[in-house]
Short mmCIF file of C-alpha atoms in Angstrom, two decimals:
data_model
loop_
_atom_site.label_atom_id
_atom_site.label_comp_id
_atom_site.label_asym_id
_atom_site.label_seq_id
_atom_site.Cartn_x
_atom_site.Cartn_y
_atom_site.Cartn_z
CA UNK M 1 -54.05 -7.11 37.76
CA UNK M 2 -52.83 -8.38 41.11
CA UNK M 3 -49.72 -6.68 42.40
CA UNK M 4 -46.88 -9.14 42.94
CA UNK M 5 -48.09 -11.70 40.40
CA UNK M 6 -47.62 -10.34 36.90
CA UNK M 7 -46.78 -13.25 34.62
CA UNK M 8 -45.12 -12.48 31.29
CA UNK M 9 -48.22 -13.68 29.45
CA UNK M 10 -50.40 -11.21 31.29
CA UNK M 11 -48.45 -8.18 30.08
CA UNK M 12 -49.72 -5.99 27.25
CA UNK M 13 -47.44 -4.89 24.43
CA UNK M 14 -46.43 -1.60 26.07
CA UNK M 15 -45.59 -3.31 29.36
CA UNK M 16 -43.57 -5.98 27.58
CA UNK M 17 -41.58 -3.41 25.70
CA UNK M 18 -40.91 -1.43 28.87
CA UNK M 19 -39.88 -4.52 30.82
CA UNK M 20 -37.63 -5.69 27.98
CA UNK M 21 -35.78 -2.37 28.06
CA UNK M 22 -35.31 -2.60 31.85
CA UNK M 23 -34.07 -6.20 31.69
CA UNK M 24 -31.66 -5.41 28.88
CA UNK M 25 -30.07 -2.51 30.78
CA UNK M 26 -29.67 -4.69 33.89
CA UNK M 27 -28.22 -7.57 31.89
CA UNK M 28 -25.85 -5.45 29.80
CA UNK M 29 -24.52 -3.59 32.86
CA UNK M 30 -23.58 -6.84 34.59
CA UNK M 31 -22.32 -8.46 31.39
CA UNK M 32 -20.00 -5.64 30.37
CA UNK M 33 -18.63 -5.08 33.89
CA UNK M 34 -18.03 -8.82 34.20
CA UNK M 35 -15.96 -8.83 31.02
CA UNK M 36 -13.99 -5.69 31.91
CA UNK M 37 -13.08 -7.04 35.34
CA UNK M 38 -12.22 -10.46 33.96
CA UNK M 39 -9.37 -8.65 32.19
CA UNK M 40 -7.59 -8.72 35.58
CA UNK M 41 -7.38 -12.50 35.59
CA UNK M 42 -3.71 -13.39 35.83
CA UNK M 43 -2.45 -9.85 36.48
CA UNK M 44 -4.20 -8.63 39.67
CA UNK M 45 -1.91 -7.16 42.38
CA UNK M 46 -1.54 -10.49 44.23
CA UNK M 47 -2.52 -14.09 43.70
CA UNK M 48 -5.31 -14.08 46.30
CA UNK M 49 -6.84 -10.93 44.82
CA UNK M 50 -6.52 -12.40 41.34
CA UNK M 51 -8.79 -15.28 42.38
CA UNK M 52 -11.16 -12.97 44.27
CA UNK M 53 -11.55 -10.39 41.51
CA UNK M 54 -11.94 -13.02 38.80
CA UNK M 55 -14.61 -14.67 40.90
CA UNK M 56 -16.47 -11.38 41.27
CA UNK M 57 -16.31 -10.90 37.51
CA UNK M 58 -17.69 -14.40 37.05
CA UNK M 59 -20.56 -13.59 39.44
CA UNK M 60 -21.52 -10.62 37.26
CA UNK M 61 -21.64 -12.79 34.14
CA UNK M 62 -23.86 -15.17 36.13
CA UNK M 63 -26.20 -12.32 37.04
CA UNK M 64 -26.27 -11.16 33.43
CA UNK M 65 -27.27 -14.66 32.42
CA UNK M 66 -30.24 -14.58 34.82
CA UNK M 67 -31.46 -11.30 33.31
CA UNK M 68 -30.87 -12.45 29.72
CA UNK M 69 -32.91 -15.56 30.45
CA UNK M 70 -35.77 -13.50 31.86
CA UNK M 71 -35.61 -11.44 28.70
CA UNK M 72 -35.56 -14.58 26.58
CA UNK M 73 -38.75 -15.79 28.28
CA UNK M 74 -40.35 -12.49 27.44
CA UNK M 75 -39.27 -12.14 23.81
CA UNK M 76 -38.76 -15.74 22.73
CA UNK M 77 -35.21 -15.00 21.53
CA UNK M 78 -32.46 -17.30 22.84
CA UNK M 79 -30.48 -15.84 25.77
CA UNK M 80 -27.09 -16.54 24.14
CA UNK M 81 -28.22 -14.79 20.99
CA UNK M 82 -29.19 -11.70 22.96
CA UNK M 83 -25.95 -11.72 24.93
CA UNK M 84 -23.51 -12.29 22.08
CA UNK M 85 -25.39 -11.71 18.86
CA UNK M 86 -25.84 -7.94 18.84
CA UNK M 87 -23.81 -5.22 17.21
CA UNK M 88 -21.89 -3.05 19.72
CA UNK M 89 -24.26 -0.09 19.31
CA UNK M 90 -27.21 -2.21 20.47
CA UNK M 91 -25.78 -2.77 23.96
CA UNK M 92 -27.50 -0.80 26.71
CA UNK M 93 -24.88 -0.67 29.47
CA UNK M 94 -24.32 2.70 31.09
CA UNK M 95 -21.42 5.00 30.26
CA UNK M 96 -19.71 4.25 33.58
CA UNK M 97 -19.07 0.80 32.15
CA UNK M 98 -17.75 2.06 28.84
CA UNK M 99 -14.32 2.87 30.29
CA UNK M 100 -11.52 0.32 29.93
CA UNK M 101 -10.05 -1.54 32.89
CA UNK M 102 -7.23 1.06 33.15
CA UNK M 103 -5.28 0.59 36.45
CA UNK M 104 -6.16 -1.19 39.70
CA UNK M 105 -7.37 1.99 41.44
CA UNK M 106 -9.61 2.75 38.46
CA UNK M 107 -11.16 -0.72 38.47
CA UNK M 108 -11.68 -0.56 42.24
CA UNK M 109 -13.25 2.92 42.05
CA UNK M 110 -15.54 1.92 39.18
CA UNK M 111 -16.61 -1.23 40.94
CA UNK M 112 -17.35 0.68 44.15
CA UNK M 113 -19.49 3.25 42.34
CA UNK M 114 -21.31 0.63 40.31
CA UNK M 115 -21.89 -1.87 43.12
CA UNK M 116 -23.26 0.73 45.53
CA UNK M 117 -25.55 2.13 42.80
CA UNK M 118 -26.63 -1.34 41.74
CA UNK M 119 -27.42 -2.23 45.37
CA UNK M 120 -29.94 0.65 45.53
CA UNK M 121 -31.46 -0.42 42.23
CA UNK M 122 -31.72 -4.07 43.36
CA UNK M 123 -33.28 -3.04 46.66
CA UNK M 124 -36.09 -1.37 44.69
CA UNK M 125 -36.43 -4.21 42.17
CA UNK M 126 -36.79 -6.80 44.92
CA UNK M 127 -40.26 -5.26 45.32
CA UNK M 128 -41.05 -5.41 41.59
CA UNK M 129 -44.58 -6.49 40.70
CA UNK M 130 -43.02 -8.68 38.00
CA UNK M 131 -42.49 -11.70 40.22
CA UNK M 132 -39.82 -13.51 38.15
CA UNK M 133 -37.66 -10.37 38.36
CA UNK M 134 -38.29 -9.86 42.10
CA UNK M 135 -37.38 -13.51 42.77
CA UNK M 136 -34.19 -13.33 40.69
CA UNK M 137 -33.13 -10.08 42.34
CA UNK M 138 -33.58 -11.58 45.81
CA UNK M 139 -30.97 -14.21 44.92
CA UNK M 140 -28.63 -11.78 43.18
CA UNK M 141 -28.69 -9.44 46.20
CA UNK M 142 -27.31 -12.21 48.42
CA UNK M 143 -24.23 -12.46 46.18
CA UNK M 144 -23.92 -8.70 45.95
CA UNK M 145 -23.50 -8.52 49.74
CA UNK M 146 -20.01 -9.88 49.28
CA UNK M 147 -19.29 -7.58 46.33
CA UNK M 148 -20.15 -4.58 48.51
CA UNK M 149 -17.85 -5.78 51.30
CA UNK M 150 -15.03 -6.36 48.86
CA UNK M 151 -15.51 -2.95 47.23
CA UNK M 152 -15.60 -1.21 50.58
CA UNK M 153 -12.42 -2.83 51.87
CA UNK M 154 -10.48 -1.90 48.73
CA UNK M 155 -11.78 1.67 48.51
CA UNK M 156 -10.72 2.28 52.13
CA UNK M 157 -7.41 0.53 51.60
CA UNK M 158 -6.42 2.63 48.59
CA UNK M 159 -7.79 5.85 50.12
CA UNK M 160 -5.78 5.44 53.31
CA UNK M 161 -2.77 3.78 51.72
CA UNK M 162 -1.17 7.14 50.92
CA UNK M 163 1.19 7.92 48.05
CA UNK M 164 0.48 6.53 44.64
CA UNK M 165 -2.54 4.47 45.74
CA UNK M 166 -4.38 7.54 47.00
CA UNK M 167 -3.39 9.70 44.01
CA UNK M 168 -4.48 7.11 41.48
CA UNK M 169 -7.78 6.58 43.29
CA UNK M 170 -8.53 10.30 43.28
CA UNK M 171 -7.65 10.57 39.60
CA UNK M 172 -9.92 7.64 38.78
CA UNK M 173 -12.82 9.17 40.69
CA UNK M 174 -12.40 12.51 38.88
CA UNK M 175 -12.77 10.68 35.57
CA UNK M 176 -15.58 8.39 36.70
CA UNK M 177 -17.91 10.66 38.68
CA UNK M 178 -19.66 12.31 35.71
CA UNK M 179 -20.36 8.92 34.16
CA UNK M 180 -21.31 7.28 37.47
CA UNK M 181 -24.65 9.06 37.31
CA UNK M 182 -25.50 7.21 34.08
CA UNK M 183 -26.30 4.05 36.08
CA UNK M 184 -29.51 5.98 36.76
CA UNK M 185 -30.19 7.10 33.19
CA UNK M 186 -33.99 7.47 32.80
CA UNK M 187 -35.60 4.71 30.75
CA UNK M 188 -37.73 5.54 27.72
CA UNK M 189 -40.77 3.69 29.09
CA UNK M 190 -40.25 4.41 32.74
CA UNK M 191 -43.84 5.70 33.10
CA UNK M 192 -45.19 2.27 32.09
CA UNK M 193 -42.80 0.49 34.46
CA UNK M 194 -43.90 2.74 37.32
CA UNK M 195 -47.63 2.51 36.67
CA UNK M 196 -47.49 -1.29 36.56
CA UNK M 197 -45.30 -1.49 39.67
CA UNK M 198 -42.65 -3.43 37.75
CA UNK M 199 -40.32 -0.59 38.77
CA UNK M 200 -41.39 0.32 42.31
CA UNK M 201 -39.83 3.81 42.34
CA UNK M 202 -38.54 6.41 39.88
CA UNK M 203 -34.92 6.09 38.82
CA UNK M 204 -34.25 9.69 39.90
CA UNK M 205 -35.33 8.77 43.46
CA UNK M 206 -32.91 5.83 43.44
CA UNK M 207 -30.12 8.13 42.33
CA UNK M 208 -30.65 10.42 45.31
CA UNK M 209 -30.84 7.53 47.73
CA UNK M 210 -27.55 6.20 46.36
CA UNK M 211 -25.78 9.56 46.78
CA UNK M 212 -27.20 9.98 50.29
CA UNK M 213 -25.94 6.55 51.24
CA UNK M 214 -22.37 6.86 49.98
CA UNK M 215 -21.80 10.55 50.88
CA UNK M 216 -20.61 9.74 54.46
CA UNK M 217 -17.97 7.29 53.18
CA UNK M 218 -16.54 9.83 50.75
CA UNK M 219 -16.59 12.52 53.45
CA UNK M 220 -14.85 10.26 55.98
CA UNK M 221 -12.13 9.31 53.49
CA UNK M 222 -11.86 12.86 52.08
CA UNK M 223 -12.35 11.54 48.55
CA UNK M 224 -13.76 13.57 45.65
CA UNK M 225 -17.55 13.86 45.93
CA UNK M 226 -18.57 16.60 43.51
CA UNK M 227 -22.06 17.29 44.87
CA UNK M 228 -23.63 19.95 47.04
CA UNK M 229 -26.36 18.96 49.45
CA UNK M 230 -29.24 21.39 49.14
CA UNK M 231 -32.32 20.58 51.23
CA UNK M 232 -31.24 16.91 51.37
CA UNK M 233 -30.97 16.87 47.57
CA UNK M 234 -27.51 16.22 46.14
CA UNK M 235 -26.83 18.46 43.16
CA UNK M 236 -23.76 17.78 41.01
CA UNK M 237 -21.19 20.55 40.72
CA UNK M 238 -20.42 19.46 37.15
CA UNK M 239 -22.58 19.62 34.03
CA UNK M 240 -24.68 16.48 33.82
CA UNK M 241 -25.44 14.87 30.50
CA UNK M 242 -27.50 11.72 30.79
CA UNK M 243 -28.50 11.92 27.12
CA UNK M 244 -26.98 8.87 25.49
CA UNK M 245 -26.11 7.56 28.97
CA UNK M 246 -26.84 4.05 27.75
CA UNK M 247 -26.44 4.38 24.00
CA UNK M 248 -23.11 6.09 23.34
CA UNK M 249 -20.27 3.61 23.30
CA UNK M 250 -16.65 4.42 22.60
CA UNK M 251 -13.61 2.69 21.16
CA UNK M 252 -12.79 0.85 24.38
CA UNK M 253 -16.12 -0.94 24.30
CA UNK M 254 -15.71 -1.69 20.58
CA UNK M 255 -12.52 -3.54 21.50
CA UNK M 256 -14.12 -5.39 24.42
CA UNK M 257 -17.08 -6.37 22.24
CA UNK M 258 -14.64 -7.82 19.71
CA UNK M 259 -13.09 -9.89 22.51
CA UNK M 260 -16.22 -11.26 24.14
CA UNK M 261 -18.01 -12.04 20.87
CA UNK M 262 -14.95 -13.57 19.18
CA UNK M 263 -15.95 -17.18 19.87
CA UNK M 264 -19.61 -16.58 19.05
CA UNK M 265 -18.65 -14.99 15.73
CA UNK M 266 -16.40 -17.91 14.71
CA UNK M 267 -19.40 -19.88 13.60
CA UNK M 268 -22.80 -18.25 13.69
CA UNK M 269 -25.49 -20.50 15.14
CA UNK M 270 -23.07 -23.08 16.51
CA UNK M 271 -24.55 -25.10 19.40
CA UNK M 272 -22.61 -25.99 22.56
CA UNK T 1 18.38 -14.10 65.21
CA UNK T 2 17.47 -13.33 61.65
CA UNK T 3 14.15 -15.17 61.78
CA UNK T 4 13.01 -12.93 64.63
CA UNK T 5 13.78 -9.83 62.59
CA UNK T 6 11.63 -11.12 59.78
CA UNK T 7 8.77 -11.96 62.12
CA UNK T 8 8.94 -8.50 63.66
CA UNK T 9 8.63 -6.89 60.25
CA UNK T 10 5.63 -9.10 59.46
CA UNK T 11 3.90 -8.04 62.69
CA UNK T 12 4.50 -4.38 61.93
CA UNK T 13 3.10 -4.73 58.42
CA UNK T 14 0.10 -6.55 59.79
CA UNK T 15 -0.69 -4.00 62.47
CA UNK T 16 -0.45 -1.17 59.95
CA UNK T 17 -2.77 -3.11 57.68
CA UNK T 18 -0.70 -2.31 54.61
CA UNK T 19 0.21 -4.52 51.71
CA UNK T 20 3.89 -5.13 51.67
CA UNK T 21 6.04 -7.53 49.79
CA UNK T 22 5.20 -11.17 50.05
CA UNK T 23 7.62 -11.84 52.90
CA UNK T 24 5.97 -9.08 54.92
CA UNK T 25 2.47 -10.42 54.57
CA UNK T 26 0.73 -12.58 57.09
CA UNK T 27 -0.10 -16.22 56.55
CA UNK T 28 -3.60 -17.30 57.54
CA UNK T 29 -4.69 -20.88 58.13
CA UNK T 30 -8.21 -21.70 57.01
CA UNK T 31 -10.50 -24.35 58.48
CA UNK T 32 -13.76 -25.31 56.85
CA UNK T 33 -16.92 -27.13 57.76
CA UNK T 34 -18.42 -29.00 54.87
CA UNK T 35 -21.87 -29.63 56.30
CA UNK T 36 -23.76 -28.44 59.35
CA UNK T 37 -22.61 -30.56 62.29
CA UNK T 38 -19.32 -31.68 60.70
CA UNK T 39 -16.05 -30.92 62.52
CA UNK T 40 -13.90 -28.04 61.29
CA UNK T 41 -11.12 -29.45 59.11
CA UNK T 42 -7.97 -27.75 57.90
CA UNK T 43 -8.47 -26.55 54.35
CA UNK T 44 -5.18 -24.80 53.57
CA UNK T 45 -3.63 -21.37 53.93
CA UNK T 46 -3.33 -18.06 52.18
CA UNK T 47 -1.54 -14.71 52.32
CA UNK T 48 -3.41 -11.56 53.30
CA UNK T 49 -2.36 -8.28 54.95
CA UNK T 50 -5.21 -8.23 57.48
CA UNK T 51 -8.16 -10.19 58.84
CA UNK T 52 -10.68 -8.50 56.58
CA UNK T 53 -8.96 -9.46 53.33
CA UNK T 54 -8.04 -12.85 54.78
CA UNK T 55 -11.75 -13.49 55.27
CA UNK T 56 -12.51 -12.42 51.66
CA UNK T 57 -9.78 -14.62 50.24
CA UNK T 58 -10.75 -17.58 52.42
CA UNK T 59 -14.27 -17.25 51.05
CA UNK T 60 -12.94 -17.25 47.49
CA UNK T 61 -10.50 -20.11 48.01
CA UNK T 62 -12.57 -22.43 50.16
CA UNK T 63 -16.17 -21.33 49.78
CA UNK T 64 -16.96 -19.94 46.36
CA UNK T 65 -18.25 -23.25 45.02
CA UNK T 66 -20.68 -23.65 47.93
CA UNK T 67 -18.40 -26.34 49.38
CA UNK T 68 -18.42 -24.90 52.92
CA UNK T 69 -21.00 -23.91 55.49
CA UNK T 70 -18.50 -22.25 57.85
CA UNK T 71 -14.91 -21.04 57.70
CA UNK T 72 -12.44 -20.24 60.47
CA UNK T 73 -9.62 -17.95 59.45
CA UNK T 74 -6.73 -17.98 61.90
CA UNK T 75 -3.48 -16.02 61.79
CA UNK T 76 -0.69 -18.55 61.76
CA UNK T 77 1.00 -16.52 64.49
CA UNK T 78 -1.91 -17.36 66.82
CA UNK T 79 -1.19 -21.06 66.54
CA UNK T 80 0.80 -22.67 69.36
CA UNK T 81 3.12 -25.09 67.64
CA UNK T 82 4.17 -28.26 69.43
CA UNK T 83 6.43 -30.64 67.57
CA UNK T 84 9.04 -31.54 70.19
CA UNK T 85 9.81 -35.26 69.67
CA UNK T 86 10.64 -35.73 73.39
CA UNK T 87 7.04 -34.75 74.14
CA UNK T 88 5.25 -36.33 71.21
CA UNK T 89 7.41 -39.28 70.18
CA UNK T 90 9.25 -40.44 73.32
CA UNK T 91 11.55 -43.42 72.78
CA UNK T 92 10.23 -45.84 75.44
CA UNK T 93 7.38 -48.24 74.88
CA UNK T 94 4.15 -46.35 75.50
CA UNK T 95 1.76 -49.02 74.27
CA UNK T 96 0.21 -49.26 77.74
CA UNK T 97 -1.14 -45.74 77.17
CA UNK T 98 -3.22 -46.95 74.25
CA UNK T 99 -6.65 -48.50 74.80
CA UNK T 100 -5.53 -51.35 72.55
CA UNK T 101 -2.50 -51.89 74.79
CA UNK T 102 -4.55 -53.80 77.34
CA UNK T 103 -5.48 -57.34 76.39
CA UNK T 104 -9.02 -57.48 77.63
CA UNK T 105 -10.24 -60.65 75.95
CA UNK T 106 -9.31 -63.07 78.79
CA UNK T 107 -10.47 -60.71 81.51
CA UNK T 108 -13.81 -60.22 79.77
CA UNK T 109 -14.32 -63.95 79.34
CA UNK T 110 -13.61 -64.54 83.08
CA UNK T 111 -15.96 -61.74 84.04
CA UNK T 112 -18.77 -63.13 81.88
CA UNK T 113 -18.25 -66.53 83.45
CA UNK T 114 -18.52 -65.07 86.95
CA UNK T 115 -21.79 -63.35 86.04
CA UNK T 116 -23.26 -66.43 84.36
CA UNK T 117 -22.28 -69.04 86.98
CA UNK T 118 -24.85 -68.16 89.69
CA UNK T 119 -27.63 -68.29 87.03
CA UNK T 120 -26.57 -71.77 85.86
#
């Protein structure tokens, strides 16, 4: 097998299964975040931000579509069917994305944590030996540049805004931190992904790189960062439970699922 | 003057970089270039509390559909406004200032004749 050119047809059953799991987690993360954030359309703090945030949400749905289509090529199932045709328990988004929209500070904090984590993940996947994924990620990363800038400006704004903005941001982070780590929930077939080079580095390594990268921002803003650096390794000061990090979904997601599948469920198999 | 008071408050809000009420936010004028080499044309304006968010919003309003290759985002306060009619629309005939104000046809014909005569 030549590194950098692994066509779907050249993958054995184990590799296909492993890749399918990876693609589904990527797709579902973007898909679910896109729908949560689209809940701000019409009610964001100001008109300009309403357009901006809705556009970001739309971008995420676009990225999800790219991943669902890669998955469709691999499995032969239609992308729309994968996106809309599953029961809520079958979605593989991480627990960070299981929380509802809540308030503006909460949505900003969640987006900051997710976007910075996703950036580390995309950086690694741009070197994936599965070329269609590496190519797609290269394009997605160009759009994520803007998402990172937008997240950064809002995190700093709320953190230094004082009063209610600061308090709400801190409260949101307290709730979100334990679940933020679930972006890097180990995958069942990670060993296969690593040995084939489809995943260029272990998920646990990505997690550490993410924490190392964002630690200075949280320190500078004096925001909650519940980790202790020990020999350049960030260890959480709270009990970590990544079990079910991508399989346990609560009532909030049940509601969202009902919303985003409502049209699809009106008439099963309808064609656009 | 009351307008000056309002402008002062806007400047203060802008320098603090905070989001205030709508009347305390800055207006930004956006210019866009559609294709490489095209001139910058006025696209419209938006409200944002500082340059950073103004840039984000300009990108969303005038660039998210790949319709622009470059944007200029300018605080309206940086624009020097000139609309004095005495300077721009003076009452006397100014047609002699326009290139079309000179009737060149006869002069050109005479000149051509002068150039052609020695040859003939």
